[in-house]
């Protein structure tokens, strides 16, 4: 029964995807005499946490009830008061926790306070599943830099566009739906200026009630066209240009479109991605999808910034020596220096194949 109630809490937590960054996804369920009497989740950044929403939604007195929560309740003041205080005040008898909170402001403090007030605490309930929903938060809270996923769709012969540059559509509609679900979940999406100039993308989330990610364009010389889809929609979708060369006139023109410009040191004529990630972390951007540009992909891999790779492979072959591949740049010289991946999952997607990998950090 414990696992059943925790799985419900996990399902609730997932509802906050894309709306709570850089906070974690958290779900909470209150059970009395084997029946759920209250449940809630962290719905939006700055608003009530999962535990307080569960108490707010209670249909009966929570006194002497059990609470199942996917993450250790917080014990510090932030935008909301400590959740442990609400648990204590509502006289919960037992608390079942999935993940420990690595946040230095919590880090066992929530569990300690609950036990000090006579509340029975059980930890590690479905820990792996609870940890999995917050891989972004755990990375960000530990490194202060965004969790980075590199995503691309390619043909069976490893091409992301034909020799003419045509790339619509390599993957099928269901695969593209998953891409938009990721855009809803991650805080930002990043492409190089080459992708913008070639494809003129909008980089928005096209699912019902989805959140558009912050658009980050790596554009060392500020070449972003003012009539591009990115520029035309910047007043409604937050957009950042990361530049290495200062151009006051172009910066002013971009600002008039609603585009933020941040300057990052130059690295071989390109934006220094490691420095950019530090700046984005300082801006509380906890996660980034790399979604376009073989040069950008190689630079990110070379800088050891990628945490996860998601690849959609379509059952198509187009050939072409000059057809683009997912990772460009100078490339690795020796096989022993290749970026190593650990397979996480492989799934069929209506004829396409979706493979997910963790990048092995050595």
Tab-separated table of N, CA and C in Angstrom, residues 35 127 137 214 216 267 313 353 359 362:
chain	number	residue	atom	x	y	z
A	35	UNK	N	-7.540	5.353	3.402
A	35	UNK	CA	-8.263	6.139	2.390
A	35	UNK	C	-7.577	7.495	2.204
A	127	UNK	N	12.386	5.280	-3.863
A	127	UNK	CA	13.422	6.310	-3.989
A	127	UNK	C	13.863	6.523	-5.432
A	137	UNK	N	16.482	19.096	-10.929
A	137	UNK	CA	16.662	19.824	-9.668
A	137	UNK	C	17.927	19.367	-8.947
A	214	UNK	N	12.290	29.364	-22.355
A	214	UNK	CA	13.105	30.541	-22.675
A	214	UNK	C	13.987	30.188	-23.867
A	216	UNK	N	17.217	30.638	-26.088
A	216	UNK	CA	18.580	31.160	-25.979
A	216	UNK	C	19.285	30.926	-27.314
A	267	UNK	N	35.442	32.340	-27.296
A	267	UNK	CA	36.303	31.153	-27.283
A	267	UNK	C	36.427	30.653	-28.718
A	313	UNK	N	15.334	8.258	-34.113
A	313	UNK	CA	15.827	7.738	-35.390
A	313	UNK	C	14.639	7.317	-36.239
A	353	UNK	N	12.385	5.279	-33.545
A	353	UNK	CA	12.987	4.709	-32.341
A	353	UNK	C	13.546	5.848	-31.508
A	359	UNK	N	25.229	10.850	-20.421
A	359	UNK	CA	26.615	11.058	-20.823
A	359	UNK	C	27.516	10.629	-19.673
A	362	UNK	N	33.823	11.413	-17.148
A	362	UNK	CA	35.054	10.757	-16.693
A	362	UNK	C	35.961	11.722	-15.965
